Amino acid sequence: MKQVLSVSTGFFHPPFAARRIVDRVLTAVARIQLSHARSLNSIGGLDMSRFAALVLYYHRDHLALDALEAFERFVQNGGGVLAIHSATASFKGQTRYFDILGGEFAGHGPVEPFTIEPALADDPLFGGIGAFSVTDELYIHDLRPDMTVHFTATYAGEPQPIVWTRTVGRGRVCYVVPGHRTATMRQPQMQEILRRGVKWIIGD
């Protein structure tokens, strides 16, 4: 059994009901035991060697230095990260945090329908999940290099990464853009992306 720490908070952004759905989806994944924390700042005082991965689903302003350093050590030493939606819009100015996630929020359009399309012809991680539509916020990011983009959506005529993975040190990171609306997280394709993403970051 692998221990996964879900760091998640919010009533409206992200929605409480959406966070509950994510918890249910991940709890049902075999060989995972999910624990919970309300703030990433709490990991500065935890023994993070107990955990195989972190799930980040929040919109927060302040990240303490000891928590940032614990986060960096965790990933560099092989810990996994599944980050969802506004995790990349949190902790503005914390370059080291975004260097791990792979992108920093730069803006978004209105909440509107868009189509999410596979980016790879033969995707070993998300293969079989076809194109699907959501009504959500389509985030635009300032991106770091060295990532694999698995899904894209078009914004202002340009393809934007919607799901990406990357490695940092010995750790694995998966980021998923949608998550502004509860209805998005109810969609079976989104839930399958979360399931496969968390299994990949823990090495299953």
PDB file of C-alpha atoms in Angstrom:
ATOM      1  CA  MET A   1       0.000   0.000   0.000  1.00  0.00           C
ATOM      2  CA  LYS A   2       1.385   3.404  -1.011  1.00  0.00           C
ATOM      3  CA  GLN A   3       0.611   6.488   1.051  1.00  0.00           C
ATOM      4  CA  VAL A   4      -0.574   9.552  -0.893  1.00  0.00           C
ATOM      5  CA  LEU A   5      -1.105  12.937   0.773  1.00  0.00           C
ATOM      6  CA  SER A   6      -3.896  15.044  -0.730  1.00  0.00           C
ATOM      7  CA  VAL A   7      -3.321  18.745  -0.055  1.00  0.00           C
ATOM      8  CA  SER A   8      -6.620  20.376  -0.891  1.00  0.00           C
ATOM      9  CA  THR A   9      -8.755  23.245   0.308  1.00  0.00           C
ATOM     10  CA  GLY A  10     -11.412  25.588  -0.996  1.00  0.00           C
ATOM     11  CA  PHE A  11     -15.183  25.917  -1.058  1.00  0.00           C
ATOM     12  CA  PHE A  12     -15.677  27.807  -4.324  1.00  0.00           C
ATOM     13  CA  HIS A  13     -12.251  27.643  -6.024  1.00  0.00           C
ATOM     14  CA  PRO A  14     -11.691  24.812  -6.267  1.00  0.00           C
ATOM     15  CA  PRO A  15     -15.260  23.732  -5.497  1.00  0.00           C
ATOM     16  CA  PHE A  16     -15.763  21.609  -2.399  1.00  0.00           C
ATOM     17  CA  ALA A  17     -17.827  19.070  -4.361  1.00  0.00           C
ATOM     18  CA  ALA A  18     -15.114  18.765  -7.021  1.00  0.00           C
ATOM     19  CA  ARG A  19     -12.525  18.071  -4.335  1.00  0.00           C
ATOM     20  CA  ARG A  20     -14.756  15.332  -2.909  1.00  0.00           C
ATOM     21  CA  ILE A  21     -14.992  13.719  -6.347  1.00  0.00           C
ATOM     22  CA  VAL A  22     -11.206  13.729  -6.732  1.00  0.00           C
ATOM     23  CA  ASP A  23     -10.859  12.107  -3.312  1.00  0.00           C
ATOM     24  CA  ARG A  24     -13.360   9.388  -4.253  1.00  0.00           C
ATOM     25  CA  VAL A  25     -11.639   8.679  -7.565  1.00  0.00           C
ATOM     26  CA  LEU A  26      -8.184   8.415  -6.023  1.00  0.00           C
ATOM     27  CA  THR A  27      -9.310   6.428  -2.975  1.00  0.00           C
ATOM     28  CA  ALA A  28     -10.676   3.770  -5.340  1.00  0.00           C
ATOM     29  CA  VAL A  29      -7.278   3.265  -7.005  1.00  0.00           C
ATOM     30  CA  ALA A  30      -5.771  -0.045  -5.880  1.00  0.00           C
ATOM     31  CA  ARG A  31      -2.790   0.028  -3.523  1.00  0.00           C
ATOM     32  CA  ILE A  32      -3.280   3.680  -2.538  1.00  0.00           C
ATOM     33  CA  GLN A  33      -4.121   4.968   0.923  1.00  0.00           C
ATOM     34  CA  LEU A  34      -5.122   8.636   0.862  1.00  0.00           C
ATOM     35  CA  SER A  35      -4.394  11.053   3.713  1.00  0.00           C
ATOM     36  CA  HIS A  36      -5.392  14.720   3.819  1.00  0.00           C
ATOM     37  CA  ALA A  37      -3.886  18.103   4.635  1.00  0.00           C
ATOM     38  CA  ARG A  38      -5.346  21.568   4.098  1.00  0.00           C
ATOM     39  CA  SER A  39      -2.123  23.428   3.336  1.00  0.00           C
ATOM     40  CA  LEU A  40       1.164  22.677   1.614  1.00  0.00           C
ATOM     41  CA  ASN A  41       2.790  24.624   4.444  1.00  0.00           C
ATOM     42  CA  SER A  42       2.092  21.656   6.723  1.00  0.00           C
ATOM     43  CA  ILE A  43       4.635  19.440   4.955  1.00  0.00           C
ATOM     44  CA  GLY A  44       7.519  21.400   6.465  1.00  0.00           C
ATOM     45  CA  GLY A  45       6.840  19.601   9.746  1.00  0.00           C
ATOM     46  CA  LEU A  46       5.980  16.153   8.368  1.00  0.00           C
ATOM     47  CA  ASP A  47       8.081  13.063   7.759  1.00  0.00           C
ATOM     48  CA  MET A  48       7.556  13.079   3.996  1.00  0.00           C
ATOM     49  CA  SER A  49       9.438   9.808   3.546  1.00  0.00           C
ATOM     50  CA  ARG A  50       6.138   8.119   4.516  1.00  0.00           C
ATOM     51  CA  PHE A  51       4.469   9.317   1.331  1.00  0.00           C
ATOM     52  CA  ALA A  52       4.847   8.164  -2.253  1.00  0.00           C
ATOM     53  CA  ALA A  53       3.070  11.187  -3.722  1.00  0.00           C
ATOM     54  CA  LEU A  54       1.281  14.485  -3.201  1.00  0.00           C
ATOM     55  CA  VAL A  55      -1.992  15.561  -4.816  1.00  0.00           C
ATOM     56  CA  LEU A  56      -2.283  19.363  -5.027  1.00  0.00           C
ATOM     57  CA  TYR A  57      -5.738  20.904  -5.582  1.00  0.00           C
ATOM     58  CA  TYR A  58      -6.028  24.371  -4.038  1.00  0.00           C
ATOM     59  CA  HIS A  59      -5.753  28.104  -4.669  1.00  0.00           C
ATOM     60  CA  ARG A  60      -3.454  29.594  -2.042  1.00  0.00           C
ATOM     61  CA  ASP A  61      -1.292  32.706  -1.661  1.00  0.00           C
ATOM     62  CA  HIS A  62       1.553  31.990   0.760  1.00  0.00           C
ATOM     63  CA  LEU A  63       4.158  29.217   0.768  1.00  0.00           C
ATOM     64  CA  ALA A  64       6.627  29.180   3.645  1.00  0.00           C
ATOM     65  CA  LEU A  65      10.304  28.635   2.865  1.00  0.00           C
ATOM     66  CA  ASP A  66      10.553  25.455   4.949  1.00  0.00           C
ATOM     67  CA  ALA A  67       7.561  23.992   3.077  1.00  0.00           C
ATOM     68  CA  LEU A  68       9.026  24.948  -0.311  1.00  0.00           C
ATOM     69  CA  GLU A  69      12.327  23.288   0.592  1.00  0.00           C
ATOM     70  CA  ALA A  70      10.516  20.175   1.862  1.00  0.00           C
ATOM     71  CA  PHE A  71       8.534  20.075  -1.399  1.00  0.00           C
ATOM     72  CA  GLU A  72      11.718  20.301  -3.470  1.00  0.00           C
ATOM     73  CA  ARG A  73      13.434  17.555  -1.450  1.00  0.00           C
ATOM     74  CA  PHE A  74      10.392  15.328  -1.675  1.00  0.00           C
ATOM     75  CA  VAL A  75      10.259  15.462  -5.475  1.00  0.00           C
ATOM     76  CA  GLN A  76      14.011  15.339  -6.042  1.00  0.00           C
ATOM     77  CA  ASN A  77      14.159  12.195  -3.878  1.00  0.00           C
ATOM     78  CA  GLY A  78      11.478  10.393  -5.875  1.00  0.00           C
ATOM     79  CA  GLY A  79       8.135  11.680  -4.613  1.00  0.00           C
ATOM     80  CA  GLY A  80       5.335  12.068  -7.143  1.00  0.00           C
ATOM     81  CA  VAL A  81       3.060  15.074  -7.678  1.00  0.00           C
ATOM     82  CA  LEU A  82      -0.399  15.206  -9.246  1.00  0.00           C
ATOM     83  CA  ALA A  83      -1.315  18.905  -9.527  1.00  0.00           C
ATOM     84  CA  ILE A  84      -4.785  20.030 -10.563  1.00  0.00           C
ATOM     85  CA  HIS A  85      -6.084  23.308 -12.005  1.00  0.00           C
ATOM     86  CA  SER A  86      -5.334  26.242  -9.684  1.00  0.00           C
ATOM     87  CA  ALA A  87      -2.258  24.619  -8.142  1.00  0.00           C
ATOM     88  CA  THR A  88      -0.333  26.508 -10.855  1.00  0.00           C
ATOM     89  CA  ALA A  89      -2.142  29.768  -9.990  1.00  0.00           C
ATOM     90  CA  SER A  90      -1.044  29.571  -6.355  1.00  0.00           C
ATOM     91  CA  PHE A  91       2.036  31.029  -4.641  1.00  0.00           C
ATOM     92  CA  LYS A  92       2.721  33.776  -7.196  1.00  0.00           C
ATOM     93  CA  GLY A  93       6.400  34.619  -7.495  1.00  0.00           C
ATOM     94  CA  GLN A  94       7.609  31.271  -6.116  1.00  0.00           C
ATOM     95  CA  THR A  95       9.754  30.364  -9.112  1.00  0.00           C
ATOM     96  CA  ARG A  96      11.162  27.233  -7.493  1.00  0.00           C
ATOM     97  CA  TYR A  97       7.641  25.882  -6.962  1.00  0.00           C
ATOM     98  CA  PHE A  98       6.726  26.410 -10.629  1.00  0.00           C
ATOM     99  CA  ASP A  99      10.035  24.909 -11.739  1.00  0.00           C
ATOM    100  CA  ILE A 100       8.787  21.653 -10.237  1.00  0.00           C
ATOM    101  CA  LEU A 101       5.239  21.774 -11.598  1.00  0.00           C
ATOM    102  CA  GLY A 102       6.435  22.744 -15.073  1.00  0.00           C
ATOM    103  CA  GLY A 103       4.320  25.826 -15.645  1.00  0.00           C
ATOM    104  CA  GLU A 104       3.151  29.058 -14.025  1.00  0.00           C
ATOM    105  CA  PHE A 105      -0.358  30.413 -14.531  1.00  0.00           C
ATOM    106  CA  ALA A 106      -0.378  33.344 -16.957  1.00  0.00           C
ATOM    107  CA  GLY A 107      -4.116  33.837 -17.502  1.00  0.00           C
ATOM    108  CA  HIS A 108      -7.323  32.232 -18.689  1.00  0.00           C
ATOM    109  CA  GLY A 109     -10.326  32.948 -20.830  1.00  0.00           C
ATOM    110  CA  PRO A 110     -13.944  32.824 -19.676  1.00  0.00           C
ATOM    111  CA  VAL A 111     -15.588  29.685 -18.400  1.00  0.00           C
ATOM    112  CA  GLU A 112     -16.693  28.207 -21.713  1.00  0.00           C
ATOM    113  CA  PRO A 113     -16.838  24.910 -23.611  1.00  0.00           C
ATOM    114  CA  PHE A 114     -13.647  23.624 -25.207  1.00  0.00           C
ATOM    115  CA  THR A 115     -12.503  20.331 -26.660  1.00  0.00           C
ATOM    116  CA  ILE A 116      -9.608  18.405 -25.138  1.00  0.00           C
ATOM    117  CA  GLU A 117      -7.738  16.367 -27.730  1.00  0.00           C
ATOM    118  CA  PRO A 118      -4.975  13.754 -27.463  1.00  0.00           C
ATOM    119  CA  ALA A 119      -1.591  15.197 -28.426  1.00  0.00           C
ATOM    120  CA  LEU A 120       0.270  11.922 -29.049  1.00  0.00           C
ATOM    121  CA  ALA A 121      -0.529   9.369 -31.725  1.00  0.00           C
ATOM    122  CA  ASP A 122       0.501   6.463 -29.479  1.00  0.00           C
ATOM    123  CA  ASP A 123       0.350   7.540 -25.837  1.00  0.00           C
ATOM    124  CA  PRO A 124       1.640   4.840 -23.454  1.00  0.00           C
ATOM    125  CA  LEU A 125       0.096   6.591 -20.447  1.00  0.00           C
ATOM    126  CA  PHE A 126      -3.253   7.968 -21.608  1.00  0.00           C
ATOM    127  CA  GLY A 127      -3.846   5.977 -24.792  1.00  0.00           C
ATOM    128  CA  GLY A 128      -7.473   5.102 -25.453  1.00  0.00           C
ATOM    129  CA  ILE A 129      -8.844   8.314 -23.939  1.00  0.00           C
ATOM    130  CA  GLY A 130     -10.253  10.101 -26.951  1.00  0.00           C
ATOM    131  CA  ALA A 131     -11.245  13.721 -27.475  1.00  0.00           C
ATOM    132  CA  PHE A 132     -13.883  15.085 -25.095  1.00  0.00           C
ATOM    133  CA  SER A 133     -15.394  18.452 -24.234  1.00  0.00           C
ATOM    134  CA  VAL A 134     -15.621  20.322 -20.937  1.00  0.00           C
ATOM    135  CA  THR A 135     -16.961  23.684 -19.834  1.00  0.00           C
ATOM    136  CA  ASP A 136     -14.214  25.080 -17.649  1.00  0.00           C
ATOM    137  CA  GLU A 137     -11.387  27.621 -17.405  1.00  0.00           C
ATOM    138  CA  LEU A 138      -8.690  27.034 -20.018  1.00  0.00           C
ATOM    139  CA  TYR A 139      -5.472  28.090 -18.313  1.00  0.00           C
ATOM    140  CA  ILE A 140      -2.560  29.584 -20.221  1.00  0.00           C
ATOM    141  CA  HIS A 141       0.887  28.987 -18.721  1.00  0.00           C
ATOM    142  CA  ASP A 142       4.437  30.216 -18.859  1.00  0.00           C
ATOM    143  CA  LEU A 143       5.942  26.800 -19.462  1.00  0.00           C
ATOM    144  CA  ARG A 144       9.197  25.197 -18.361  1.00  0.00           C
ATOM    145  CA  PRO A 145      11.022  22.908 -20.816  1.00  0.00           C
ATOM    146  CA  ASP A 146      11.295  19.135 -20.663  1.00  0.00           C
ATOM    147  CA  MET A 147       7.685  18.048 -20.484  1.00  0.00           C
ATOM    148  CA  THR A 148       5.521  15.605 -22.387  1.00  0.00           C
ATOM    149  CA  VAL A 149       2.186  17.096 -23.448  1.00  0.00           C
ATOM    150  CA  HIS A 150      -0.555  14.458 -23.548  1.00  0.00           C
ATOM    151  CA  PHE A 151      -3.660  16.574 -24.265  1.00  0.00           C
ATOM    152  CA  THR A 152      -4.214  20.022 -25.758  1.00  0.00           C
ATOM    153  CA  ALA A 153      -7.066  22.456 -26.350  1.00  0.00           C
ATOM    154  CA  THR A 154      -7.205  25.419 -28.692  1.00  0.00           C
ATOM    155  CA  TYR A 155      -7.288  28.963 -27.305  1.00  0.00           C
ATOM    156  CA  ALA A 156      -7.116  32.028 -29.572  1.00  0.00           C
ATOM    157  CA  GLY A 157      -6.149  29.753 -32.446  1.00  0.00           C
ATOM    158  CA  GLU A 158      -3.188  28.183 -30.634  1.00  0.00           C
ATOM    159  CA  PRO A 159      -2.910  24.729 -29.010  1.00  0.00           C
ATOM    160  CA  GLN A 160      -2.436  24.929 -25.247  1.00  0.00           C
ATOM    161  CA  PRO A 161      -1.208  22.065 -23.042  1.00  0.00           C
ATOM    162  CA  ILE A 162      -4.023  20.633 -20.940  1.00  0.00           C
ATOM    163  CA  VAL A 163      -2.324  17.581 -19.412  1.00  0.00           C
ATOM    164  CA  TRP A 164       1.430  17.215 -19.146  1.00  0.00           C
ATOM    165  CA  THR A 165       3.966  15.034 -17.368  1.00  0.00           C
ATOM    166  CA  ARG A 166       7.620  15.538 -16.545  1.00  0.00           C
ATOM    167  CA  THR A 167      10.349  14.238 -14.279  1.00  0.00           C
ATOM    168  CA  VAL A 168      12.205  16.324 -11.697  1.00  0.00           C
ATOM    169  CA  GLY A 169      15.172  14.606 -10.120  1.00  0.00           C
ATOM    170  CA  ARG A 170      13.861  11.133  -9.288  1.00  0.00           C
ATOM    171  CA  GLY A 171      10.274  12.370  -8.985  1.00  0.00           C
ATOM    172  CA  ARG A 172       7.384  12.347 -11.429  1.00  0.00           C
ATOM    173  CA  VAL A 173       4.969  15.239 -11.958  1.00  0.00           C
ATOM    174  CA  CYS A 174       1.587  15.221 -13.717  1.00  0.00           C
ATOM    175  CA  TYR A 175      -0.483  18.391 -14.164  1.00  0.00           C
ATOM    176  CA  VAL A 176      -4.113  18.665 -15.283  1.00  0.00           C
ATOM    177  CA  VAL A 177      -5.615  22.036 -16.298  1.00  0.00           C
ATOM    178  CA  PRO A 178      -9.393  21.488 -15.835  1.00  0.00           C
ATOM    179  CA  GLY A 179     -10.924  21.606 -12.376  1.00  0.00           C
ATOM    180  CA  HIS A 180     -12.781  24.905 -12.035  1.00  0.00           C
ATOM    181  CA  ARG A 181     -16.227  23.281 -12.121  1.00  0.00           C
ATOM    182  CA  THR A 182     -17.609  20.239 -10.344  1.00  0.00           C
ATOM    183  CA  ALA A 183     -19.279  19.036 -13.549  1.00  0.00           C
ATOM    184  CA  THR A 184     -15.845  18.749 -15.167  1.00  0.00           C
ATOM    185  CA  MET A 185     -14.628  16.363 -12.494  1.00  0.00           C
ATOM    186  CA  ARG A 186     -17.714  14.172 -12.948  1.00  0.00           C
ATOM    187  CA  GLN A 187     -16.748  13.370 -16.529  1.00  0.00           C
ATOM    188  CA  PRO A 188     -15.443   9.816 -16.956  1.00  0.00           C
ATOM    189  CA  GLN A 189     -12.525  10.915 -19.149  1.00  0.00           C
ATOM    190  CA  MET A 190     -11.320  13.348 -16.484  1.00  0.00           C
ATOM    191  CA  GLN A 191     -11.599  10.697 -13.801  1.00  0.00           C
ATOM    192  CA  GLU A 192      -9.629   8.237 -15.928  1.00  0.00           C
ATOM    193  CA  ILE A 193      -6.903  10.849 -16.469  1.00  0.00           C
ATOM    194  CA  LEU A 194      -6.682  11.335 -12.691  1.00  0.00           C
ATOM    195  CA  ARG A 195      -6.528   7.573 -12.073  1.00  0.00           C
ATOM    196  CA  ARG A 196      -3.793   6.992 -14.626  1.00  0.00           C
ATOM    197  CA  GLY A 197      -1.935  10.118 -13.550  1.00  0.00           C
ATOM    198  CA  VAL A 198      -1.736   9.111  -9.902  1.00  0.00           C
ATOM    199  CA  LYS A 199      -0.699   5.562 -10.790  1.00  0.00           C
ATOM    200  CA  TRP A 200       2.089   6.937 -12.980  1.00  0.00           C
ATOM    201  CA  ILE A 201       3.460   9.316 -10.348  1.00  0.00           C
ATOM    202  CA  ILE A 202       3.693   6.516  -7.759  1.00  0.00           C
ATOM    203  CA  GLY A 203       5.381   4.197 -10.258  1.00  0.00           C
ATOM    204  CA  ASP A 204       2.531   1.703 -10.709  1.00  0.00           C
TER     205      ASP A 204
END
